[in-house]
Amino acid sequence: MTTNALHTLATPALVLDRSAFEKNLRTMATARPGRTLRPHVKAHKCTSIARAQVEAGHASFTCATPLEVIGLACAGVGDDVLLANECLDPHRLAEMARAQHDTGITITVAVDSTLTVERAAECGISSVLIDVNVGLPRCGCAPDDARGLAELAMRRGLVVRGVMGYEGHLMTAPEADKPTKVRACMSVLVDAFDEVAAVGGESCTIISAGGTGTYHVFDADDPVLSRVNEIQAGSYALMDTSYGAQPLPFDQALWVVGTVISTTSRGDAKWAVIDVGLKSLGMDHGNPTIDGASVWFCSDEHTTFSPTDGELPALGERVLVRPAHIDPTVAMHASIHVVPALGENVTEVWPVDLRQW
């Protein structure tokens, strides 16, 4: 539950176990080498982590916000960046277009409507992916509209590079059901790609989908699943308890460290409080986890828990917390403290430099 090597950190703080992190990168790079993986930086929002992913062989990236796109381009990380999100803000679109012009990095944006296509063209964006709804009720055009949007994009002088779709509703589906359900979603995407490619020309080559929870179901021998040629996984690098509950070959690599600031022993009731709460944890996937303890609840600045062995930690002791959802957790912190392995001293501090919009 605790580690003494982190006693000098001001808490709450993010701590990265470099040995687990590098193992995760190697494991994914073996399964999805090179450009078959387009790592999603929304999971870490950190150019230092993105550079490590480049060293693992991945030169193309997925982003969720314009700042992530511009930050990667200006840092010279990777050579092909996708904004896998619709954007109508002319200032942000123009900034991304300028970043491509200034850095030479290819920048592509997702479009799913006439207006997103028109706005991208007006603001100087050069290439797009047609975002197709494959079952998650979020962004993405109706599959039957994909070809028409591609035709409009071509008329407006945009390069249509292919299609993308996100089966996010299946990331934590029962493992036995995933291949069949993902295949059904990808059948929709592949059919849409064939329509788009009919008008997109030789530059139309990308079918982009997937995530940490489904990366492993894209069977190379399946005539549908094998056509998806890049996966947008991100959380695999750091992990959280939501993905950790899945049978995935990745280890928890990022923790929130807190300090025990209060303890209570009242009859049979014993509990401790640390200075890690709602303002330092992504809570949309539920409570965090503390090894060797039962988490009772989180409040603004606190997490209350009881030790499963009955022994309360000492006041001032440091406690490692596993977040339930890594992406919003990282976004609440300004930096990541890197240790070679848990229990060792901090050797580097990496800024979370892509965390704003």
mmCIF file of C-alpha atoms in Angstrom:
data_model
loop_
_atom_site.group_PDB
_atom_site.id
_atom_site.type_symbol
_atom_site.label_atom_id
_atom_site.label_comp_id
_atom_site.label_asym_id
_atom_site.label_seq_id
_atom_site.Cartn_x
_atom_site.Cartn_y
_atom_site.Cartn_z
ATOM 1 C CA MET A 1 0.000 0.000 0.000
ATOM 2 C CA THR A 2 2.867 2.403 0.683
ATOM 3 C CA THR A 3 6.292 3.344 -0.568
ATOM 4 C CA ASN A 4 8.872 5.285 1.398
ATOM 5 C CA ALA A 5 10.834 6.527 -1.611
ATOM 6 C CA LEU A 6 8.109 9.070 -2.459
ATOM 7 C CA HIS A 7 8.137 10.847 0.900
ATOM 8 C CA THR A 8 9.473 14.122 -0.521
ATOM 9 C CA LEU A 9 6.698 14.624 -3.073
ATOM 10 C CA ALA A 10 4.006 17.211 -2.534
ATOM 11 C CA THR A 11 0.764 15.265 -2.761
ATOM 12 C CA PRO A 12 -1.444 14.433 -4.519
ATOM 13 C CA ALA A 13 1.007 13.595 -7.307
ATOM 14 C CA LEU A 14 1.211 11.338 -10.342
ATOM 15 C CA VAL A 15 3.931 8.690 -10.226
ATOM 16 C CA LEU A 16 4.946 6.591 -13.216
ATOM 17 C CA ASP A 17 6.534 3.177 -12.742
ATOM 18 C CA ARG A 18 8.940 3.202 -15.671
ATOM 19 C CA SER A 19 9.526 -0.544 -15.680
ATOM 20 C CA ALA A 20 5.795 -1.273 -15.996
ATOM 21 C CA PHE A 21 5.357 1.525 -18.539
ATOM 22 C CA GLU A 22 8.145 0.256 -20.793
ATOM 23 C CA LYS A 23 6.804 -3.302 -20.543
ATOM 24 C CA ASN A 24 3.403 -2.058 -21.697
ATOM 25 C CA LEU A 25 4.965 -0.274 -24.668
ATOM 26 C CA ARG A 26 6.910 -3.376 -25.691
ATOM 27 C CA THR A 27 3.862 -5.604 -25.362
ATOM 28 C CA MET A 28 1.716 -3.381 -27.567
ATOM 29 C CA ALA A 29 4.508 -2.762 -30.099
ATOM 30 C CA THR A 30 4.872 -6.515 -30.531
ATOM 31 C CA ALA A 31 1.143 -6.960 -31.105
ATOM 32 C CA ARG A 32 0.616 -3.799 -33.208
ATOM 33 C CA PRO A 33 3.981 -2.746 -34.661
ATOM 34 C CA GLY A 34 4.715 0.499 -36.459
ATOM 35 C CA ARG A 35 1.802 2.206 -38.164
ATOM 36 C CA THR A 36 -0.651 -0.556 -37.316
ATOM 37 C CA LEU A 37 -0.977 1.371 -34.028
ATOM 38 C CA ARG A 38 -1.872 5.063 -33.885
ATOM 39 C CA PRO A 39 -1.418 5.707 -30.136
ATOM 40 C CA HIS A 40 -4.029 7.969 -28.601
ATOM 41 C CA VAL A 41 -2.351 10.743 -26.628
ATOM 42 C CA LYS A 42 -5.572 11.721 -24.829
ATOM 43 C CA ALA A 43 -4.681 8.969 -22.334
ATOM 44 C CA HIS A 44 -1.497 10.737 -21.192
ATOM 45 C CA LYS A 45 -1.339 14.246 -22.722
ATOM 46 C CA CYS A 46 2.435 14.194 -22.406
ATOM 47 C CA THR A 47 5.025 14.683 -25.157
ATOM 48 C CA SER A 48 7.625 12.753 -23.139
ATOM 49 C CA ILE A 49 5.380 9.683 -23.194
ATOM 50 C CA ALA A 50 4.670 10.216 -26.883
ATOM 51 C CA ARG A 51 8.413 10.299 -27.566
ATOM 52 C CA ALA A 52 8.737 6.945 -25.810
ATOM 53 C CA GLN A 53 6.012 5.619 -28.100
ATOM 54 C CA VAL A 54 7.975 6.873 -31.113
ATOM 55 C CA GLU A 55 11.006 4.999 -29.772
ATOM 56 C CA ALA A 56 8.781 1.916 -29.608
ATOM 57 C CA GLY A 57 8.183 2.274 -33.345
ATOM 58 C CA HIS A 58 5.016 4.353 -33.638
ATOM 59 C CA ALA A 59 5.273 7.542 -35.712
ATOM 60 C CA SER A 60 1.563 8.296 -36.147
ATOM 61 C CA PHE A 61 -0.679 9.557 -33.331
ATOM 62 C CA THR A 62 -4.328 10.066 -32.459
ATOM 63 C CA CYS A 63 -5.443 13.181 -30.598
ATOM 64 C CA ALA A 64 -8.686 14.288 -28.969
ATOM 65 C CA THR A 65 -8.067 18.049 -28.809
ATOM 66 C CA PRO A 66 -6.526 20.677 -31.090
ATOM 67 C CA LEU A 67 -3.874 21.479 -28.464
ATOM 68 C CA GLU A 68 -2.758 17.845 -28.447
ATOM 69 C CA VAL A 69 -2.371 18.049 -32.235
ATOM 70 C CA ILE A 70 -0.516 21.372 -32.194
ATOM 71 C CA GLY A 71 1.615 20.381 -29.212
ATOM 72 C CA LEU A 72 2.833 17.180 -30.861
ATOM 73 C CA ALA A 73 3.533 18.974 -34.127
ATOM 74 C CA CYS A 74 5.447 21.821 -32.499
ATOM 75 C CA ALA A 75 7.418 19.360 -30.360
ATOM 76 C CA GLY A 76 8.363 17.413 -33.479
ATOM 77 C CA VAL A 77 6.911 14.179 -32.109
ATOM 78 C CA GLY A 78 5.776 11.797 -34.840
ATOM 79 C CA ASP A 79 5.050 12.642 -38.448
ATOM 80 C CA ASP A 80 1.317 11.969 -38.864
ATOM 81 C CA VAL A 81 -1.265 13.298 -36.385
ATOM 82 C CA LEU A 82 -5.015 12.713 -36.463
ATOM 83 C CA LEU A 83 -7.606 14.790 -34.620
ATOM 84 C CA ALA A 84 -10.130 11.987 -34.100
ATOM 85 C CA ASN A 85 -12.753 14.504 -33.128
ATOM 86 C CA GLU A 86 -14.967 16.990 -34.919
ATOM 87 C CA CYS A 87 -13.937 20.641 -34.715
ATOM 88 C CA LEU A 88 -15.894 23.679 -35.904
ATOM 89 C CA ASP A 89 -13.806 26.398 -34.234
ATOM 90 C CA PRO A 90 -12.177 28.358 -37.086
ATOM 91 C CA HIS A 91 -9.344 29.610 -34.849
ATOM 92 C CA ARG A 92 -8.341 26.117 -33.740
ATOM 93 C CA LEU A 93 -8.658 24.700 -37.236
ATOM 94 C CA ALA A 94 -6.501 27.507 -38.602
ATOM 95 C CA GLU A 95 -3.912 26.922 -35.868
ATOM 96 C CA MET A 96 -3.693 23.256 -36.822
ATOM 97 C CA ALA A 97 -3.324 24.189 -40.493
ATOM 98 C CA ARG A 98 -0.508 26.583 -39.584
ATOM 99 C CA ALA A 99 1.163 23.918 -37.466
ATOM 100 C CA GLN A 100 1.223 21.578 -40.447
ATOM 101 C CA HIS A 101 2.633 24.314 -42.671
ATOM 102 C CA ASP A 102 5.306 25.289 -40.136
ATOM 103 C CA THR A 103 6.411 21.787 -39.102
ATOM 104 C CA GLY A 104 5.767 19.601 -42.148
ATOM 105 C CA ILE A 105 3.897 17.054 -40.002
ATOM 106 C CA THR A 106 0.789 15.655 -41.675
ATOM 107 C CA ILE A 107 -2.330 16.741 -39.789
ATOM 108 C CA THR A 108 -5.694 15.135 -40.515
ATOM 109 C CA VAL A 109 -9.054 15.898 -38.919
ATOM 110 C CA ALA A 110 -12.195 13.791 -38.575
ATOM 111 C CA VAL A 111 -15.362 15.045 -40.274
ATOM 112 C CA ASP A 112 -18.912 13.741 -40.021
ATOM 113 C CA SER A 113 -21.115 16.468 -41.514
ATOM 114 C CA THR A 114 -21.313 18.963 -44.341
ATOM 115 C CA LEU A 115 -20.388 21.775 -41.960
ATOM 116 C CA THR A 116 -17.294 20.036 -40.564
ATOM 117 C CA VAL A 117 -16.089 19.436 -44.130
ATOM 118 C CA GLU A 118 -16.765 23.029 -45.198
ATOM 119 C CA ARG A 119 -15.138 24.515 -42.098
ATOM 120 C CA ALA A 120 -12.023 22.338 -42.477
ATOM 121 C CA ALA A 121 -11.615 23.448 -46.100
ATOM 122 C CA GLU A 122 -12.203 27.120 -45.279
ATOM 123 C CA CYS A 123 -9.563 27.086 -42.538
ATOM 124 C CA GLY A 124 -6.754 25.474 -44.520
ATOM 125 C CA ILE A 125 -6.904 21.877 -43.322
ATOM 126 C CA SER A 126 -5.551 19.661 -46.095
ATOM 127 C CA SER A 127 -6.749 16.128 -45.260
ATOM 128 C CA VAL A 128 -9.638 14.408 -43.523
ATOM 129 C CA LEU A 129 -10.959 11.047 -42.387
ATOM 130 C CA ILE A 130 -14.678 10.393 -42.690
ATOM 131 C CA ASP A 131 -15.890 9.575 -39.173
ATOM 132 C CA VAL A 132 -18.560 6.853 -39.344
ATOM 133 C CA ASN A 133 -20.927 5.893 -36.530
ATOM 134 C CA VAL A 134 -20.423 2.171 -35.898
ATOM 135 C CA GLY A 135 -22.690 1.863 -32.869
ATOM 136 C CA LEU A 136 -21.502 4.261 -30.162
ATOM 137 C CA PRO A 137 -24.058 7.102 -29.879
ATOM 138 C CA ARG A 138 -21.511 9.878 -30.141
ATOM 139 C CA CYS A 139 -19.880 11.425 -33.215
ATOM 140 C CA GLY A 140 -19.828 9.900 -36.695
ATOM 141 C CA CYS A 141 -22.015 10.157 -39.756
ATOM 142 C CA ALA A 142 -24.593 7.588 -40.778
ATOM 143 C CA PRO A 143 -22.793 4.940 -42.881
ATOM 144 C CA ASP A 144 -24.928 5.785 -45.909
ATOM 145 C CA ASP A 145 -23.720 9.405 -45.753
ATOM 146 C CA ALA A 146 -19.999 8.601 -45.841
ATOM 147 C CA ARG A 147 -19.635 8.605 -49.624
ATOM 148 C CA GLY A 148 -21.455 11.912 -50.011
ATOM 149 C CA LEU A 149 -19.192 13.571 -47.445
ATOM 150 C CA ALA A 150 -16.138 12.193 -49.234
ATOM 151 C CA GLU A 151 -17.397 13.592 -52.528
ATOM 152 C CA LEU A 152 -17.949 16.997 -50.925
ATOM 153 C CA ALA A 153 -14.479 16.926 -49.356
ATOM 154 C CA MET A 154 -12.913 16.126 -52.724
ATOM 155 C CA ARG A 155 -14.794 18.972 -54.387
ATOM 156 C CA ARG A 156 -13.526 21.326 -51.687
ATOM 157 C CA GLY A 157 -9.940 20.306 -52.404
ATOM 158 C CA LEU A 158 -9.412 18.118 -49.352
ATOM 159 C CA VAL A 159 -7.500 14.844 -49.403
ATOM 160 C CA VAL A 160 -9.733 12.037 -48.158
ATOM 161 C CA ARG A 161 -7.425 9.555 -46.448
ATOM 162 C CA GLY A 162 -10.060 7.006 -45.421
ATOM 163 C CA VAL A 163 -12.506 6.361 -42.600
ATOM 164 C CA MET A 164 -12.531 5.962 -38.854
ATOM 165 C CA GLY A 165 -15.044 4.553 -36.388
ATOM 166 C CA TYR A 166 -14.936 3.948 -32.653
ATOM 167 C CA GLU A 167 -16.598 0.955 -31.039
ATOM 168 C CA GLY A 168 -16.135 2.500 -27.607
ATOM 169 C CA HIS A 169 -19.232 0.808 -26.219
ATOM 170 C CA LEU A 170 -17.412 -2.527 -26.547
ATOM 171 C CA MET A 171 -14.146 -1.690 -24.755
ATOM 172 C CA THR A 172 -15.237 -3.424 -21.554
ATOM 173 C CA ALA A 173 -17.749 -5.863 -23.054
ATOM 174 C CA PRO A 174 -17.497 -9.522 -21.937
ATOM 175 C CA GLU A 175 -14.426 -11.004 -23.589
ATOM 176 C CA ALA A 176 -16.340 -13.899 -25.144
ATOM 177 C CA ASP A 177 -18.665 -11.471 -26.927
ATOM 178 C CA LYS A 178 -16.060 -9.018 -28.203
ATOM 179 C CA PRO A 179 -14.955 -10.646 -31.487
ATOM 180 C CA THR A 180 -18.503 -11.044 -32.792
ATOM 181 C CA LYS A 181 -19.665 -7.621 -31.664
ATOM 182 C CA VAL A 182 -16.557 -5.809 -32.880
ATOM 183 C CA ARG A 183 -16.810 -7.608 -36.213
ATOM 184 C CA ALA A 184 -20.376 -6.363 -36.641
ATOM 185 C CA CYS A 185 -19.213 -2.781 -36.064
ATOM 186 C CA MET A 186 -16.254 -3.161 -38.393
ATOM 187 C CA SER A 187 -18.449 -4.591 -41.143
ATOM 188 C CA VAL A 188 -20.238 -1.248 -41.158
ATOM 189 C CA LEU A 189 -16.926 0.628 -41.258
ATOM 190 C CA VAL A 190 -15.394 -1.513 -44.000
ATOM 191 C CA ASP A 191 -18.483 -1.126 -46.180
ATOM 192 C CA ALA A 192 -18.341 2.637 -45.686
ATOM 193 C CA PHE A 193 -14.650 2.633 -46.589
ATOM 194 C CA ASP A 194 -15.364 0.872 -49.863
ATOM 195 C CA GLU A 195 -17.852 3.611 -50.744
ATOM 196 C CA VAL A 196 -15.439 6.366 -49.721
ATOM 197 C CA ALA A 197 -12.488 4.777 -51.511
ATOM 198 C CA ALA A 198 -14.494 4.676 -54.726
ATOM 199 C CA VAL A 199 -14.284 8.478 -54.842
ATOM 200 C CA GLY A 200 -11.217 9.135 -52.669
ATOM 201 C CA GLY A 201 -8.573 7.839 -55.062
ATOM 202 C CA GLU A 202 -5.140 6.463 -54.253
ATOM 203 C CA SER A 203 -4.731 8.561 -51.087
ATOM 204 C CA CYS A 204 -7.699 6.795 -49.484
ATOM 205 C CA THR A 205 -6.076 3.919 -47.588
ATOM 206 C CA ILE A 206 -6.884 4.225 -43.868
ATOM 207 C CA ILE A 207 -9.435 2.241 -41.886
ATOM 208 C CA SER A 208 -8.901 3.393 -38.300
ATOM 209 C CA ALA A 209 -10.699 2.030 -35.221
ATOM 210 C CA GLY A 210 -10.219 0.146 -31.980
ATOM 211 C CA GLY A 211 -8.837 0.877 -28.552
ATOM 212 C CA THR A 212 -7.083 -0.727 -25.593
ATOM 213 C CA GLY A 213 -10.058 -2.951 -24.859
ATOM 214 C CA THR A 214 -10.392 -4.344 -28.400
ATOM 215 C CA TYR A 215 -6.936 -4.099 -30.003
ATOM 216 C CA HIS A 216 -6.448 -7.866 -29.762
ATOM 217 C CA VAL A 217 -9.593 -8.963 -31.613
ATOM 218 C CA PHE A 218 -8.539 -7.692 -35.038
ATOM 219 C CA ASP A 219 -7.789 -11.144 -36.407
ATOM 220 C CA ALA A 220 -5.397 -11.095 -39.358
ATOM 221 C CA ASP A 221 -7.218 -14.079 -40.862
ATOM 222 C CA ASP A 222 -10.684 -12.528 -40.684
ATOM 223 C CA PRO A 223 -11.763 -10.926 -43.989
ATOM 224 C CA VAL A 224 -13.438 -8.021 -42.175
ATOM 225 C CA LEU A 225 -11.344 -7.448 -39.056
ATOM 226 C CA SER A 226 -8.073 -7.737 -40.953
ATOM 227 C CA ARG A 227 -8.966 -4.719 -43.092
ATOM 228 C CA VAL A 228 -8.740 -2.361 -40.126
ATOM 229 C CA ASN A 229 -5.169 -1.211 -40.593
ATOM 230 C CA GLU A 230 -4.595 1.036 -37.589
ATOM 231 C CA ILE A 231 -5.749 0.885 -33.969
ATOM 232 C CA GLN A 232 -6.277 3.970 -31.803
ATOM 233 C CA ALA A 233 -5.333 2.518 -28.403
ATOM 234 C CA GLY A 234 -4.078 4.836 -25.665
ATOM 235 C CA SER A 235 -4.746 3.644 -22.112
ATOM 236 C CA TYR A 236 -2.554 0.553 -22.555
ATOM 237 C CA ALA A 237 0.549 2.630 -21.787
ATOM 238 C CA LEU A 238 -0.557 3.631 -18.266
ATOM 239 C CA MET A 239 -3.658 1.536 -17.459
ATOM 240 C CA ASP A 240 -6.375 1.967 -14.833
ATOM 241 C CA THR A 241 -8.712 -0.269 -12.851
ATOM 242 C CA SER A 242 -11.399 -0.212 -15.544
ATOM 243 C CA TYR A 243 -9.076 -1.741 -18.144
ATOM 244 C CA GLY A 244 -7.210 -3.637 -15.435
ATOM 245 C CA ALA A 245 -10.360 -5.668 -14.828
ATOM 246 C CA GLN A 246 -10.125 -6.934 -18.419
ATOM 247 C CA PRO A 247 -7.884 -9.898 -19.364
ATOM 248 C CA LEU A 248 -5.277 -7.627 -20.951
ATOM 249 C CA PRO A 249 -1.472 -8.087 -20.841
ATOM 250 C CA PHE A 250 -0.717 -4.614 -19.479
ATOM 251 C CA ASP A 251 0.313 -3.555 -15.964
ATOM 252 C CA GLN A 252 -0.680 -0.562 -13.904
ATOM 253 C CA ALA A 253 2.057 1.973 -14.614
ATOM 254 C CA LEU A 254 0.630 5.265 -13.335
ATOM 255 C CA TRP A 255 -0.467 5.921 -9.774
ATOM 256 C CA VAL A 256 -1.711 8.848 -7.741
ATOM 257 C CA VAL A 257 0.299 9.070 -4.535
ATOM 258 C CA GLY A 258 -1.336 10.585 -1.482
ATOM 259 C CA THR A 259 -0.443 11.291 2.147
ATOM 260 C CA VAL A 260 -2.315 9.901 5.141
ATOM 261 C CA ILE A 261 -3.627 13.030 6.877
ATOM 262 C CA SER A 262 -6.053 11.514 9.390
ATOM 263 C CA THR A 263 -6.801 8.169 11.036
ATOM 264 C CA THR A 264 -9.639 7.020 13.272
ATOM 265 C CA SER A 265 -10.017 3.912 15.422
ATOM 266 C CA ARG A 266 -13.405 3.760 17.133
ATOM 267 C CA GLY A 267 -14.362 0.346 18.444
ATOM 268 C CA ASP A 268 -14.476 -2.026 15.494
ATOM 269 C CA ALA A 269 -14.448 0.872 13.025
ATOM 270 C CA LYS A 270 -11.092 1.915 11.625
ATOM 271 C CA TRP A 271 -10.460 4.257 8.741
ATOM 272 C CA ALA A 272 -7.822 6.484 7.242
ATOM 273 C CA VAL A 273 -7.992 9.546 5.013
ATOM 274 C CA ILE A 274 -5.543 10.608 2.310
ATOM 275 C CA ASP A 275 -5.299 13.912 0.439
ATOM 276 C CA VAL A 276 -6.428 12.439 -2.893
ATOM 277 C CA GLY A 277 -9.987 13.255 -3.898
ATOM 278 C CA LEU A 278 -12.352 14.248 -6.677
ATOM 279 C CA LYS A 279 -10.054 17.078 -7.781
ATOM 280 C CA SER A 280 -7.196 14.685 -8.517
ATOM 281 C CA LEU A 281 -9.022 11.580 -9.814
ATOM 282 C CA GLY A 282 -11.191 10.770 -12.803
ATOM 283 C CA MET A 283 -14.298 9.323 -11.153
ATOM 284 C CA ASP A 284 -16.636 8.538 -14.064
ATOM 285 C CA HIS A 285 -15.632 4.842 -13.906
ATOM 286 C CA GLY A 286 -16.142 4.603 -10.152
ATOM 287 C CA ASN A 287 -13.973 4.692 -7.058
ATOM 288 C CA PRO A 288 -10.195 4.264 -7.231
ATOM 289 C CA THR A 289 -8.475 1.246 -5.700
ATOM 290 C CA ILE A 290 -5.897 1.033 -2.921
ATOM 291 C CA ASP A 291 -4.093 -2.293 -2.582
ATOM 292 C CA GLY A 292 -4.718 -3.894 0.791
ATOM 293 C CA ALA A 293 -7.641 -1.612 1.543
ATOM 294 C CA SER A 294 -11.343 -1.066 0.998
ATOM 295 C CA VAL A 295 -12.126 2.380 -0.416
ATOM 296 C CA TRP A 296 -15.253 3.808 1.227
ATOM 297 C CA PHE A 297 -15.759 7.036 -0.708
ATOM 298 C CA CYS A 298 -14.070 10.063 -2.266
ATOM 299 C CA SER A 299 -14.858 13.707 -1.540
ATOM 300 C CA ASP A 300 -13.405 16.909 -2.949
ATOM 301 C CA GLU A 301 -9.958 16.616 -1.369
ATOM 302 C CA HIS A 302 -10.090 13.235 0.362
ATOM 303 C CA THR A 303 -10.375 9.480 -0.046
ATOM 304 C CA THR A 304 -11.538 7.504 2.980
ATOM 305 C CA PHE A 305 -10.557 3.844 3.244
ATOM 306 C CA SER A 306 -10.126 1.032 5.713
ATOM 307 C CA PRO A 307 -7.195 -1.428 5.656
ATOM 308 C CA THR A 308 -8.207 -5.030 4.993
ATOM 309 C CA ASP A 309 -5.660 -6.337 7.513
ATOM 310 C CA GLY A 310 -6.970 -4.101 10.296
ATOM 311 C CA GLU A 311 -3.726 -2.138 10.674
ATOM 312 C CA LEU A 312 -4.088 1.598 10.125
ATOM 313 C CA PRO A 313 -1.283 3.367 8.255
ATOM 314 C CA ALA A 314 0.727 5.957 10.124
ATOM 315 C CA LEU A 315 0.034 9.645 9.790
ATOM 316 C CA GLY A 316 2.243 11.036 7.027
ATOM 317 C CA GLU A 317 2.581 7.669 5.316
ATOM 318 C CA ARG A 318 2.371 7.683 1.504
ATOM 319 C CA VAL A 319 -0.312 5.605 -0.210
ATOM 320 C CA LEU A 320 -0.521 4.566 -3.870
ATOM 321 C CA VAL A 321 -3.922 4.905 -5.524
ATOM 322 C CA ARG A 322 -4.974 3.150 -8.752
ATOM 323 C CA PRO A 323 -7.291 5.460 -10.728
ATOM 324 C CA ALA A 324 -10.445 3.979 -12.220
ATOM 325 C CA HIS A 325 -10.096 6.107 -15.391
ATOM 326 C CA ILE A 326 -6.625 7.229 -16.383
ATOM 327 C CA ASP A 327 -7.428 9.849 -19.064
ATOM 328 C CA PRO A 328 -9.258 12.445 -16.922
ATOM 329 C CA THR A 329 -6.995 11.661 -13.952
ATOM 330 C CA VAL A 330 -3.879 12.715 -15.860
ATOM 331 C CA ALA A 331 -5.627 15.863 -17.100
ATOM 332 C CA MET A 332 -5.963 17.083 -13.491
ATOM 333 C CA HIS A 333 -2.197 17.139 -12.887
ATOM 334 C CA ALA A 334 0.604 19.346 -14.188
ATOM 335 C CA SER A 335 3.390 16.773 -14.098
ATOM 336 C CA ILE A 336 4.289 13.090 -13.860
ATOM 337 C CA HIS A 337 7.042 11.923 -11.499
ATOM 338 C CA VAL A 338 9.009 9.036 -12.985
ATOM 339 C CA VAL A 339 10.551 6.278 -10.847
ATOM 340 C CA PRO A 340 12.553 3.333 -12.270
ATOM 341 C CA ALA A 341 10.256 1.030 -10.281
ATOM 342 C CA LEU A 342 7.863 1.469 -7.379
ATOM 343 C CA GLY A 343 9.782 1.968 -4.152
ATOM 344 C CA GLU A 344 12.653 3.797 -5.861
ATOM 345 C CA ASN A 345 13.388 7.515 -6.006
ATOM 346 C CA VAL A 346 12.094 9.937 -8.607
ATOM 347 C CA THR A 347 14.548 10.325 -11.491
ATOM 348 C CA GLU A 348 12.613 12.555 -13.886
ATOM 349 C CA VAL A 349 9.599 14.844 -13.979
ATOM 350 C CA TRP A 350 7.586 14.942 -17.204
ATOM 351 C CA PRO A 351 5.203 17.850 -17.773
ATOM 352 C CA VAL A 352 1.631 17.019 -18.757
ATOM 353 C CA ASP A 353 2.033 19.617 -21.475
ATOM 354 C CA LEU A 354 -0.952 18.749 -23.693
ATOM 355 C CA ARG A 355 -3.710 18.865 -21.077
ATOM 356 C CA GLN A 356 -5.624 22.003 -22.055
ATOM 357 C CA TRP A 357 -7.798 22.542 -25.124
#
